[in-house]
């Protein structure tokens, strides 16, 4: 199994470009199922989740080719199969994003239930209840969701929790429903706005994406479109945190300040200098890091996908910080690994108390999920000596060439084909 070998401490200095947002690219790819015309997408990050989604779409009959950074998808003939098998869904929960488009376009779909994952239970009840509100008949059988509807009908649905992929699934399904749909308590992440922009370019009539209420007037057909996905705010935030943690200086080209507001606020309060421009974000830290509490929440709250990396930062702040996780129930698995590197972290239910600053020392650690892996890489860069981060296949799901980007920023990080014995 591949791993990262990091020799620290290093100071992060220089410029990096944020890649396209994985979480915007995944629903954008799934949107190709809605159209019989070509969909051209650019800015897709070269990460494993994107390859998995393209593989799944290929299985469903979508033809795709890539030329000069543009992926052209054509879903003309989707006759059979209509199923997303367990083997693919289990490696990537976002596979559920094909459910809404498939049932809207074909009138039937069969998608494996994703099951649990390392960071929590993550049910899909809201996706299913939402499709039922649009007239689909939904059944759970043999580990699969089957959804059927001759044609979906516009309807009203209120999410009991604001789910990101749930909102995206329903928004896509409602585009081809007969009549108008009104979705309430929707998730408001920037990636949802980006998907609506793409769908509207395809001919959909969506209003309010990025707000709590989204209205969708169904259309009969969605012709072709071209779209570039937004930059990845989580990747950008990870590099900003790496610079903040190592008293460095970084310019993240492409980072959008408005999409990162909750993180930037905390970084400024903890003593970092920040400068936002059209081109990107600059961060510099020269003084001491002040501890700042965070509580993760759906957008525009502090993103759960940056919680682990922020915890790594707080190990270097002078004093006590409290980190609360409200989105997922089991998302502190990086804390004991940070502890093995010298961090002083105590978990009380969904809160973590971090006492800093603690010198970190290199150790063998193991990644348990995508963002936890990034947290351990950051800790390894700040730590004295050699750190081996195992199971970096998690990292490769969502970070494009992370070791190469970090090397250019001054970190001694290399990918090894196997963990040293
Ligand atoms: C998306 C992101 C993921 C991020 C998460 C929260 C993608 C591909 N992934 O995941 O990186 O960590 O948002 O920002 O965009 N829930 C239910 N019932 C449902 C659906 C969700 O109870 O039907 C709960 C979940 O268990 C969780 C909360 O709602 O507690 C938010 O989850 P959700 O927004 O759905 O996460 P994802 O869309 O899977």
Coordinates of C-alpha atoms and ligand atoms in Angstrom, one line a residue:
X1 CA 0.0 0.0 0.0
X2 CA 1.4 3.4 -1.0
X3 CA 2.3 5.8 1.8
X4 CA 3.8 9.3 2.2
X5 CA 7.2 9.8 3.8
X6 CA 7.6 13.3 5.2
X7 CA 10.7 14.7 6.8
X8 CA 10.1 17.8 8.8
X9 CA 9.9 20.4 10.0
X10 CA 9.4 22.5 6.9
X11 CA 8.0 25.9 6.3
X12 CA 5.3 26.1 3.6
X13 CA 6.2 29.0 1.2
X14 CA 5.3 29.8 -2.4
X15 CA 2.3 29.6 -4.7
X16 CA -0.1 26.8 -5.5
X17 CA -3.1 26.6 -7.7
X18 CA -6.4 25.2 -6.4
X19 CA -7.7 22.4 -8.6
X20 CA -11.3 22.1 -9.7
X21 CA -13.7 21.2 -6.8
X22 CA -14.2 17.4 -6.4
X23 CA -17.6 18.0 -4.8
X24 CA -18.7 20.2 -7.7
X25 CA -17.3 17.9 -10.3
X26 CA -19.1 14.8 -9.1
X27 CA -22.6 16.1 -9.4
X28 CA -21.7 17.9 -12.7
X29 CA -20.6 14.5 -14.1
X30 CA -23.8 12.9 -12.9
X31 CA -25.8 15.7 -14.6
X32 CA -24.7 14.2 -17.9
X33 CA -27.3 11.5 -17.4
X34 CA -30.0 14.1 -17.8
X35 CA -29.2 15.1 -21.3
X36 CA -29.0 13.4 -24.7
X37 CA -26.8 16.2 -26.0
X38 CA -23.1 16.5 -25.2
X39 CA -22.0 18.0 -21.9
X40 CA -18.5 19.5 -21.9
X41 CA -16.9 19.8 -18.5
X42 CA -13.5 21.4 -17.7
X43 CA -11.5 21.9 -14.5
X44 CA -12.3 18.3 -13.3
X45 CA -9.6 17.4 -10.8
X46 CA -7.4 14.3 -11.5
X47 CA -8.5 12.4 -8.4
X48 CA -9.8 8.9 -7.7
X49 CA -13.4 9.9 -7.0
X50 CA -13.7 11.5 -10.4
X51 CA -12.3 8.4 -12.1
X52 CA -14.8 6.3 -10.1
X53 CA -17.7 8.4 -11.2
X54 CA -16.6 8.3 -14.8
X55 CA -16.3 4.6 -14.6
X56 CA -19.8 4.3 -13.1
X57 CA -21.2 6.6 -15.9
X58 CA -19.5 4.4 -18.4
X59 CA -21.2 1.4 -16.9
X60 CA -24.5 3.2 -17.3
X61 CA -23.9 3.8 -21.0
X62 CA -22.5 7.3 -20.9
X63 CA -19.7 7.8 -23.5
X64 CA -16.9 10.1 -22.5
X65 CA -13.7 11.3 -24.0
X66 CA -11.1 13.8 -22.8
X67 CA -9.2 16.2 -24.9
X68 CA -7.1 19.1 -23.8
X69 CA -8.5 19.1 -20.3
X70 CA -12.1 19.0 -21.5
X71 CA -14.3 15.9 -20.7
X72 CA -17.1 15.5 -23.3
X73 CA -19.9 13.2 -22.1
X74 CA -22.7 11.9 -24.2
X75 CA -25.6 10.0 -22.7
X76 CA -27.6 9.3 -25.8
X77 CA -28.3 5.6 -25.3
X78 CA -29.0 4.7 -21.7
X79 CA -31.2 1.8 -22.4
X80 CA -29.6 -0.8 -20.0
X81 CA -28.3 -1.3 -17.4
X82 CA -29.9 1.2 -15.1
X83 CA -28.0 0.0 -12.0
X84 CA -25.1 1.3 -9.9
X85 CA -23.6 -1.8 -8.5
X86 CA -22.3 -2.3 -4.9
X87 CA -18.6 -2.7 -6.1
X88 CA -18.6 0.9 -7.3
X89 CA -20.9 2.6 -4.7
X90 CA -19.0 1.1 -1.7
X91 CA -15.8 2.9 -2.8
X92 CA -17.6 6.2 -3.2
X93 CA -20.8 7.3 -1.5
X94 CA -21.4 10.1 -3.9
X95 CA -22.3 7.4 -6.5
X96 CA -25.8 8.0 -5.1
X97 CA -25.8 11.1 -7.2
X98 CA -26.8 9.0 -10.2
X99 CA -30.2 8.0 -8.6
X100 CA -32.1 11.3 -9.2
X101 CA -30.9 11.8 -12.8
X102 CA -31.5 8.2 -13.8
X103 CA -35.1 8.0 -12.5
X104 CA -35.8 11.4 -14.1
X105 CA -34.5 10.5 -17.5
X106 CA -35.3 6.8 -17.7
X107 CA -38.2 6.4 -15.3
X108 CA -36.3 3.7 -13.4
X109 CA -33.1 3.3 -11.5
X110 CA -31.4 0.7 -9.2
X111 CA -28.6 1.9 -7.0
X112 CA -26.8 0.0 -4.3
X113 CA -27.2 1.4 -0.8
X114 CA -24.0 3.0 0.2
X115 CA -23.9 1.7 3.8
X116 CA -21.8 3.1 6.6
X117 CA -18.5 4.8 6.3
X118 CA -15.5 5.7 8.5
X119 CA -16.9 9.1 9.6
X120 CA -20.5 8.0 10.5
X121 CA -23.7 6.3 9.4
X122 CA -24.6 8.7 6.6
X123 CA -28.1 7.6 5.7
X124 CA -29.8 8.5 2.4
X125 CA -33.4 8.7 3.7
X126 CA -33.7 12.3 2.6
X127 CA -32.8 11.5 -1.0
X128 CA -35.4 8.8 -1.0
X129 CA -38.2 10.8 0.7
X130 CA -37.5 13.6 -1.7
X131 CA -37.9 11.4 -4.8
X132 CA -41.1 10.0 -3.3
X133 CA -42.4 13.6 -3.0
X134 CA -41.8 13.9 -6.7
X135 CA -43.9 10.9 -7.4
X136 CA -41.3 8.1 -7.5
X137 CA -42.1 4.7 -6.1
X138 CA -39.1 3.7 -4.0
X139 CA -38.2 0.3 -2.7
X140 CA -35.3 -1.1 -0.7
X141 CA -34.4 -4.7 -1.6
X142 CA -31.4 -6.9 -1.4
X143 CA -29.2 -3.9 -0.5
X144 CA -30.4 -1.8 -3.5
X145 CA -32.7 1.2 -3.9
X146 CA -35.1 0.8 -6.7
X147 CA -36.9 4.0 -7.9
X148 CA -39.6 4.1 -10.5
X149 CA -41.8 6.8 -12.0
X150 CA -43.4 7.0 -15.4
X151 CA -42.5 10.7 -15.3
X152 CA -41.6 12.6 -12.1
X153 CA -44.1 15.3 -11.1
X154 CA -43.2 18.6 -9.6
X155 CA -43.8 18.6 -5.8
X156 CA -42.9 20.2 -2.5
X157 CA -40.3 18.7 -0.2
X158 CA -38.7 19.9 3.0
X159 CA -35.4 18.3 4.0
X160 CA -35.2 17.5 7.7
X161 CA -31.4 18.0 7.5
X162 CA -29.7 20.1 4.9
X163 CA -27.9 17.4 2.9
X164 CA -25.5 18.4 0.1
X165 CA -25.8 15.4 -2.2
X166 CA -29.5 15.0 -1.3
X167 CA -30.2 18.6 -2.4
X168 CA -28.2 18.0 -5.6
X169 CA -30.0 14.7 -6.3
X170 CA -33.4 16.2 -6.0
X171 CA -32.5 19.4 -7.9
X172 CA -31.3 17.3 -10.8
X173 CA -34.4 15.0 -10.7
X174 CA -36.8 18.0 -10.5
X175 CA -35.3 19.5 -13.7
X176 CA -37.1 16.9 -15.9
X177 CA -40.2 16.6 -13.7
X178 CA -43.6 17.7 -15.1
X179 CA -44.4 21.0 -13.2
X180 CA -42.7 23.1 -10.6
X181 CA -40.9 21.7 -7.5
X182 CA -40.2 23.6 -4.3
X183 CA -37.4 22.3 -2.1
X184 CA -37.0 23.7 1.4
X185 CA -34.2 23.6 4.0
X186 CA -31.8 22.9 1.2
X187 CA -28.1 22.7 1.7
X188 CA -26.4 26.0 0.7
X189 CA -22.9 24.9 -0.2
X190 CA -21.2 26.7 -3.1
X191 CA -21.0 23.4 -5.0
X192 CA -24.9 23.4 -5.1
X193 CA -24.8 26.9 -6.7
X194 CA -22.3 25.7 -9.2
X195 CA -24.4 22.6 -10.2
X196 CA -27.5 24.9 -10.7
X197 CA -25.4 27.2 -12.9
X198 CA -24.5 24.2 -15.0
X199 CA -28.0 22.8 -15.1
X200 CA -29.4 26.2 -16.1
X201 CA -26.8 26.4 -18.9
X202 CA -28.2 23.0 -20.1
X203 CA -31.7 24.5 -20.2
X204 CA -33.0 23.9 -16.7
X205 CA -35.1 26.6 -14.8
X206 CA -33.7 26.7 -11.3
X207 CA -33.9 29.6 -8.9
X208 CA -32.6 30.1 -5.5
X209 CA -29.7 27.5 -5.4
X210 CA -27.4 28.5 -2.6
X211 CA -30.4 29.6 -0.5
X212 CA -32.7 27.6 1.7
X213 CA -35.5 27.4 -0.8
X214 CA -34.9 26.3 -4.4
X215 CA -37.6 26.4 -7.0
X216 CA -37.3 24.3 -10.2
X217 CA -39.6 24.5 -13.1
X218 CA -39.4 21.2 -14.9
X219 CA -38.6 21.1 -18.6
X220 CA -39.0 18.3 -21.2
X221 CA -35.4 18.1 -22.3
X222 CA -32.0 19.4 -21.3
X223 CA -29.8 20.0 -24.4
X224 CA -26.1 20.4 -24.3
X225 CA -23.8 22.8 -22.3
X226 CA -20.2 23.6 -21.5
X227 CA -19.1 24.4 -18.0
X228 CA -15.9 24.8 -15.9
X229 CA -16.3 23.7 -12.3
X230 CA -15.4 26.1 -9.4
X231 CA -12.1 25.8 -7.6
X232 CA -11.9 23.4 -4.7
X233 CA -12.4 25.4 -1.5
X234 CA -11.4 22.4 0.7
X235 CA -8.1 21.9 -1.1
X236 CA -7.4 25.6 -1.0
X237 CA -8.2 25.7 2.7
X238 CA -5.9 22.8 3.4
X239 CA -2.9 24.6 1.8
X240 CA -3.8 27.8 3.7
X241 CA -3.8 25.8 6.9
X242 CA -0.4 24.2 6.0
X243 CA 1.1 27.6 5.7
X244 CA -0.5 28.9 8.8
X245 CA 0.7 25.8 10.8
X246 CA 4.3 26.2 9.7
X247 CA 4.6 30.0 10.1
X248 CA 4.9 30.2 6.3
X249 CA 3.5 32.3 3.5
X250 CA 1.4 31.1 0.6
X251 CA -0.6 32.4 -2.4
X252 CA -3.4 30.0 -3.4
X253 CA -4.3 30.9 -6.9
X254 CA -8.0 30.5 -7.8
X255 CA -9.2 30.3 -4.1
X256 CA -12.4 32.2 -3.7
X257 CA -12.6 34.2 -0.4
X258 CA -16.4 34.2 -0.2
X259 CA -16.5 30.4 -0.3
X260 CA -13.9 30.1 2.4
X261 CA -15.2 32.9 4.7
X262 CA -15.7 30.8 7.9
X263 CA -12.1 29.5 7.7
X264 CA -10.6 32.9 6.8
X265 CA -12.4 34.5 9.8
X266 CA -10.8 31.9 12.2
X267 CA -7.4 32.2 10.5
X268 CA -7.5 36.0 10.9
X269 CA -8.5 35.8 14.5
X270 CA -5.7 33.3 15.2
X271 CA -3.1 35.8 14.0
X272 CA -2.6 35.2 10.3
X273 CA -2.4 38.0 7.7
X274 CA -4.8 37.5 4.8
X275 CA -5.2 39.2 1.5
X276 CA -7.9 38.4 -0.9
X277 CA -7.9 39.4 -4.6
X278 CA -9.6 38.3 -7.8
X279 CA -6.7 36.0 -8.5
X280 CA -6.7 34.2 -5.2
X281 CA -5.8 34.3 -1.5
X282 CA -2.5 35.2 0.2
X283 CA -1.8 34.1 3.8
X284 CA 1.2 34.9 6.0
X285 CA 1.9 34.1 9.6
X286 CA 4.8 35.7 11.4
X287 CA 3.6 35.9 15.1
X288 CA 2.2 33.4 17.6
X289 CA -0.9 31.4 16.8
X290 CA -3.9 32.2 19.0
X291 CA -6.3 29.4 19.9
X292 CA -9.8 29.8 18.3
X293 CA -12.8 27.5 18.8
X294 CA -14.8 26.2 15.9
X295 CA -18.1 24.4 15.5
X296 CA -18.7 22.7 12.2
X297 CA -22.0 23.3 10.5
X298 CA -23.6 23.2 7.1
X299 CA -22.6 26.1 4.9
X300 CA -22.1 29.0 5.6
X301 CA -20.8 27.4 8.9
X302 CA -17.3 26.1 9.4
X303 CA -17.0 23.1 6.9
X304 CA -16.6 19.7 8.4
X305 CA -14.2 18.8 5.6
X306 CA -11.7 21.3 7.1
X307 CA -12.2 20.2 10.7
X308 CA -9.3 17.7 10.8
X309 CA -6.8 20.0 9.2
X310 CA -7.9 22.8 11.5
X311 CA -7.3 20.5 14.5
X312 CA -3.7 20.0 13.3
X313 CA -3.3 23.8 13.2
X314 CA -4.6 24.2 16.8
X315 CA -2.0 21.8 18.2
X316 CA 0.4 24.7 17.5
X317 CA -1.7 27.5 19.0
X318 CA -0.8 28.9 22.4
X319 CA -3.6 27.8 24.8
X320 CA -6.8 25.8 24.7
X321 CA -9.1 25.5 21.7
X322 CA -12.4 23.6 21.5
X323 CA -13.5 21.9 18.2
X324 CA -17.1 20.9 17.9
X325 CA -18.3 18.5 15.2
X326 CA -22.0 18.7 14.5
X327 CA -22.2 17.3 11.0
X328 CA -20.8 13.7 11.4
X329 CA -20.9 11.6 14.5
X330 CA -17.5 9.9 14.2
X331 CA -15.1 12.4 12.7
X332 CA -12.3 12.6 15.2
X333 CA -10.3 9.6 14.2
X334 CA -7.3 11.7 13.4
X335 CA -7.1 12.9 17.0
X336 CA -5.5 9.7 18.5
X337 CA -3.1 9.7 15.5
X338 CA -2.1 13.4 16.2
X339 CA -1.7 12.2 19.8
X340 CA 0.9 9.7 18.7
X341 CA 2.8 12.6 17.2
X342 CA 2.7 14.5 20.5
X343 CA -0.5 16.5 20.4
X344 CA -2.5 17.0 23.6
X345 CA -6.1 16.3 22.6
X346 CA -9.0 15.1 24.7
X347 CA -12.3 14.0 23.1
X348 CA -15.6 14.6 25.0
X349 CA -18.4 13.2 22.7
X350 CA -18.6 15.5 19.8
X351 CA -16.1 18.0 21.2
X352 CA -12.3 17.9 21.1
X353 CA -10.2 20.0 23.5
X354 CA -6.8 20.8 22.1
X355 CA -4.0 22.1 24.4
X356 CA -1.2 23.8 22.6
X357 CA 1.4 24.4 21.6
X358 CA 2.9 21.0 21.6
X359 CA 6.0 20.1 19.7
X360 CA 5.2 17.4 17.2
X361 CA 7.5 14.6 16.5
X362 CA 7.5 12.3 13.4
X363 CA 5.7 9.0 13.8
X364 CA 4.1 6.2 11.8
X365 CA 0.4 7.2 11.5
X366 CA -2.5 5.8 9.6
X367 CA -5.1 7.7 7.5
X368 CA -8.7 6.7 8.2
X369 CA -10.5 9.0 5.7
X370 CA -9.9 11.6 3.1
X371 CA -9.6 14.7 5.3
X372 CA -8.0 12.9 8.2
X373 CA -5.2 12.0 5.9
X374 CA -4.7 15.6 5.0
X375 CA -4.5 16.5 8.7
X376 CA -1.8 13.9 9.3
X377 CA 0.2 15.2 6.3
X378 CA 0.1 18.7 7.7
X379 CA 1.2 17.5 11.1
X380 CA 4.0 15.6 9.5
X381 CA 5.3 18.7 7.7
X382 CA 5.3 20.6 11.1
X383 CA 6.8 17.7 13.0
X384 CA 10.5 17.1 13.7
X385 CA 11.8 13.9 12.0
X386 CA 10.3 11.3 9.8
X387 CA 6.5 10.7 9.5
X388 CA 5.0 7.9 7.5
X389 CA 1.4 8.4 6.6
X390 CA -0.2 5.0 5.7
X391 CA -3.2 4.3 3.6
X392 CA -2.9 7.4 1.4
X393 CA -5.4 5.9 -1.0
X394 CA -7.9 7.9 1.0
X395 CA -6.0 11.1 0.2
X396 CA -5.9 10.3 -3.5
X397 CA -9.7 10.3 -3.5
X398 CA -9.7 14.1 -3.2
X399 CA -6.3 15.7 -3.5
X400 CA -4.7 16.1 -6.9
X401 CA -0.9 15.4 -6.8
X402 CA -0.7 16.5 -3.2
X403 CA 3.0 15.5 -2.7
X404 CA 4.0 17.3 -5.9
X405 CA 2.2 20.5 -4.8
X406 CA 3.7 20.3 -1.3
X407 CA 7.2 19.7 -2.7
X408 CA 7.0 22.9 -4.7
X409 CA 5.9 24.7 -1.5
X410 CA 9.1 23.5 0.3
X411 CA 7.9 20.4 2.1
X412 CA 10.0 17.2 2.0
X413 CA 7.2 14.8 1.1
X414 CA 7.5 11.7 -1.1
X415 CA 5.3 8.9 -2.2
X416 CA 6.6 5.5 -1.4
X417 CA 5.2 2.4 -3.2
X418 CA 4.9 0.5 0.1
X419 CA 5.2 1.2 3.8
X420 CA 8.7 0.6 5.0
X421 CA 9.0 -2.6 7.1
Ligands
LIG1 C1 -21.2 16.1 1.2 C2 -19.7 16.2 0.7 C3 -18.8 15.8 1.9 C4 -19.1 16.7 3.1 C5 -20.6 16.7 3.4 C6 -20.9 17.7 4.5 C7 -19.9 15.6 -1.6 C8 -19.7 14.6 -2.7 N1 -19.6 15.2 -0.4 O1 -21.4 14.7 1.6 O2 -17.5 16.0 1.4 O3 -18.4 16.2 4.2 O4 -21.4 17.0 2.3 O5 -20.5 18.9 4.2 O6 -20.4 16.7 -1.9 N2 -28.1 12.9 6.3 C9 -29.2 12.3 6.7 N3 -30.0 11.8 5.7 C10 -29.8 11.9 4.4 C11 -28.6 12.5 4.0 C12 -27.8 13.1 5.0 O7 -29.5 12.2 7.9 O8 -30.5 11.4 3.6 C13 -27.2 13.5 7.3 C14 -25.8 12.9 7.3 O9 -25.7 11.7 8.1 C15 -24.9 14.0 7.9 C16 -25.6 15.3 7.4 O10 -26.9 14.9 7.0 O11 -25.0 14.0 9.3 C17 -24.9 16.0 6.2 O12 -24.6 15.0 5.2 P1 -24.6 15.3 3.7 O13 -24.7 16.8 3.5 O14 -25.7 14.5 3.0 O15 -23.2 14.8 3.2 P2 -22.9 14.2 1.8 O16 -23.8 14.9 0.8 O17 -22.9 12.7 1.8

